Amino acid sequence: MGAGVIGRLRPLVWLLLALPALAMLYQLASGETFAFKLLHPTGELALRLMVVAMMVGPLIAIFGRNRFLLGWLALRRNIGVAAFIYGLLHLVFYVMDMAAIGPILDEFWLPGIWTGWLSFALMLAAAAISADWAVKALGPWWQRIQYAVYGAVLIGALHWYWLDNTAGPALVHLAPLLILWTLRAVVKRTRRARKTAKGKAKGKAKEKESLA
């Protein structure tokens, strides 16, 4: 996809990403639901969107660049920022549900709670430098800080596991990313082995030519 197409699609993508949040906020404001009931959907969306944003990297490594994947790559930052916003809403609804700082501090050290705070902190670090100026200002450090998202998604899955006391739902959401990471490692190793084999074959061919 060209830059012009991406530019035209971006507002639509933002609208689609915002629709669940707008619906939740409307339900909360109208009294149709409570903050507690919005904790799970916001947390789930935050993790899902992080996974979607991170999938494009290994897909390009496996299949190479094409118009679809390049378009996905161009929108990755938008998807990542949306994931952070849903993570922020998750935190806001949690604070609203707890209603006081005392109960929040009392349960902070529970595994299912501190992992959520840590995951959000890592998301915050990545989101804080998502603007174009940060990319230019930080140079190579920008990519290194963005790796915090890897920790955010894995620790976020742990947060989900400890709260539900079952690994199934978190693993289902992580599965596409885990599979792609594994495939990328296999593909890279295979390509490296082929490259090494070709290099050795060329070396042997040159050796034979020199002996002839």
XYZ file of C-alpha atoms in Angstrom:
212
model
C 0.000 0.000 0.000
C 1.254 3.459 -0.868
C 1.631 6.309 1.596
C -1.442 8.029 0.122
C -3.638 4.972 0.641
C -2.378 4.538 4.203
C -3.051 8.214 4.890
C -6.651 7.822 3.730
C -7.119 4.600 5.689
C -5.655 5.894 8.952
C -8.750 7.858 10.121
C -10.939 4.815 9.414
C -8.523 2.582 11.342
C -8.606 4.991 14.291
C -12.416 4.996 14.212
C -12.577 1.192 14.213
C -10.065 1.014 17.058
C -12.005 3.608 19.060
C -15.493 2.106 18.665
C -15.231 -0.445 21.529
C -13.890 2.234 23.886
C -16.659 4.667 22.940
C -19.283 1.967 23.515
C -17.826 1.099 26.939
C -17.632 4.743 28.020
C -21.224 5.311 26.909
C -22.421 2.280 28.881
C -20.539 3.476 31.961
C -21.790 7.066 31.679
C -25.403 5.966 31.140
C -25.315 3.603 34.114
C -25.824 0.499 31.976
C -22.716 -1.115 33.444
C -20.120 -0.740 36.191
C -16.369 -0.156 36.033
C -15.726 -3.668 37.351
C -17.486 -5.240 34.362
C -15.284 -3.287 31.945
C -12.010 -4.559 33.404
C -11.946 -7.795 31.413
C -12.888 -6.393 27.960
C -10.396 -3.516 28.190
C -7.573 -5.786 29.343
C -8.389 -8.342 26.671
C -8.434 -5.698 23.930
C -5.125 -4.250 25.128
C -3.456 -7.665 24.878
C -5.105 -8.514 21.553
C -4.011 -5.255 19.945
C -0.448 -5.651 21.219
C -0.352 -9.113 19.645
C -1.765 -7.787 16.348
C 0.795 -4.970 16.291
C 3.669 -7.379 16.972
C 2.652 -10.086 14.494
C 3.637 -8.113 11.394
C 7.379 -8.193 12.190
C 7.762 -11.985 12.154
C 5.350 -12.258 9.199
C 7.636 -10.035 7.117
C 10.674 -12.016 8.265
C 8.995 -15.268 7.182
C 7.219 -14.275 3.964
C 9.100 -11.168 2.883
C 7.665 -7.754 2.113
C 4.414 -7.361 0.192
C 1.841 -4.583 -0.104
C -0.467 -6.016 2.533
C 2.241 -6.540 5.153
C 3.832 -3.154 4.434
C 0.433 -1.518 4.925
C 0.029 -3.408 8.194
C 3.530 -2.291 9.206
C 2.654 1.345 8.462
C -0.348 1.090 10.800
C 1.486 -0.819 13.535
C 2.204 2.263 15.606
C -1.476 3.258 15.540
C -2.481 -0.220 16.706
C 0.150 -0.109 19.451
C -1.063 3.279 20.701
C -4.633 1.944 20.723
C -3.430 -1.022 22.802
C -1.937 1.432 25.302
C -5.190 3.426 25.446
C -7.154 0.277 26.259
C -4.528 -0.580 28.873
C -4.995 2.905 30.327
C -8.777 2.456 30.386
C -8.233 -0.896 32.117
C -6.220 0.889 34.810
C -8.756 3.731 35.140
C -11.651 1.291 35.541
C -9.637 -0.657 38.128
C -9.017 2.510 40.167
C -12.699 3.473 39.847
C -13.750 0.037 41.060
C -11.362 0.076 44.031
C -12.497 3.640 44.848
C -9.652 4.316 47.331
C -5.851 4.174 47.481
C -5.826 1.944 50.581
C -7.301 -1.180 48.953
C -5.102 -0.647 45.890
C -1.956 -0.605 48.029
C -3.149 -3.564 50.104
C -3.366 -5.878 47.099
C -0.501 -4.390 45.066
C 1.924 -7.251 45.833
C -0.451 -9.988 44.760
C 0.986 -11.707 41.632
C -2.160 -11.005 39.627
C -1.938 -7.298 40.453
C 1.714 -6.226 40.330
C 2.109 -7.969 36.971
C -0.675 -5.757 35.621
C 1.050 -2.619 36.894
C 4.392 -3.737 35.451
C 2.852 -4.567 32.073
C 1.229 -1.128 31.962
C 4.499 0.586 32.918
C 6.255 -1.128 29.997
C 3.418 -0.140 27.658
C 3.710 3.435 28.919
C 7.447 3.494 28.171
C 6.813 2.399 24.582
C 3.800 4.692 24.069
C 5.654 7.723 25.436
C 8.099 7.581 22.521
C 5.639 6.650 19.775
C 5.678 10.100 18.124
C 7.806 10.844 15.050
C 9.964 13.354 16.934
C 10.943 10.654 19.449
C 12.033 8.309 16.657
C 14.396 10.982 15.319
C 15.580 12.194 18.716
C 16.362 8.777 20.195
C 17.936 7.210 17.112
C 18.926 3.566 17.735
C 17.702 3.807 21.334
C 14.128 4.167 20.063
C 14.038 0.557 18.848
C 15.608 -0.703 22.074
C 12.989 1.014 24.229
C 10.238 -0.309 21.957
C 11.340 -3.819 22.920
C 9.560 -3.081 26.221
C 6.391 -4.117 24.384
C 7.657 -7.722 24.346
C 7.798 -7.643 28.130
C 4.417 -5.913 28.311
C 2.619 -8.583 26.301
C 4.247 -11.530 28.105
C 3.773 -10.059 31.586
C 0.242 -9.017 30.606
C -0.489 -12.652 29.783
C 0.893 -13.654 33.212
C -1.369 -11.029 34.799
C -4.343 -12.633 33.065
C -3.237 -16.138 34.076
C -2.858 -15.278 37.759
C -6.194 -13.482 37.885
C -8.123 -16.310 36.184
C -5.996 -19.109 37.686
C -6.056 -20.826 34.292
C -3.644 -20.501 31.375
C -6.120 -21.262 28.581
C -7.475 -17.807 27.613
C -4.107 -16.044 27.842
C -2.380 -18.762 25.802
C -5.079 -18.628 23.118
C -4.438 -14.913 22.667
C -0.657 -15.351 22.702
C -0.638 -18.422 20.443
C -0.450 -16.589 17.065
C 2.545 -14.580 18.247
C 4.309 -17.554 19.834
C 3.824 -19.602 16.657
C 5.156 -16.789 14.469
C 8.187 -16.255 16.721
C 8.958 -19.972 16.483
C 8.531 -20.023 12.693
C 10.725 -16.937 12.335
C 13.494 -18.606 14.334
C 13.226 -21.755 12.189
C 13.224 -19.765 8.928
C 16.234 -17.684 9.993
C 18.139 -20.786 11.016
C 17.288 -22.536 7.729
C 18.340 -19.541 5.654
C 21.573 -19.218 7.609
C 22.317 -22.916 7.071
C 21.639 -22.600 3.332
C 23.866 -19.553 3.097
C 26.656 -21.382 4.913
C 26.234 -24.431 2.661
C 26.381 -22.260 -0.472
C 29.502 -20.547 0.818
C 31.176 -23.886 1.453
C 30.134 -25.162 -2.005
C 31.606 -22.088 -3.678
C 34.792 -22.485 -1.666
C 35.154 -26.114 -2.752
C 34.483 -25.174 -6.386
C 37.205 -22.526 -6.307
C 39.575 -24.992 -4.657
C 38.964 -27.522 -7.449
C 39.545 -24.838 -10.085
C 42.848 -23.872 -8.508
C 43.973 -27.517 -8.449
C 42.948 -28.152 -12.075
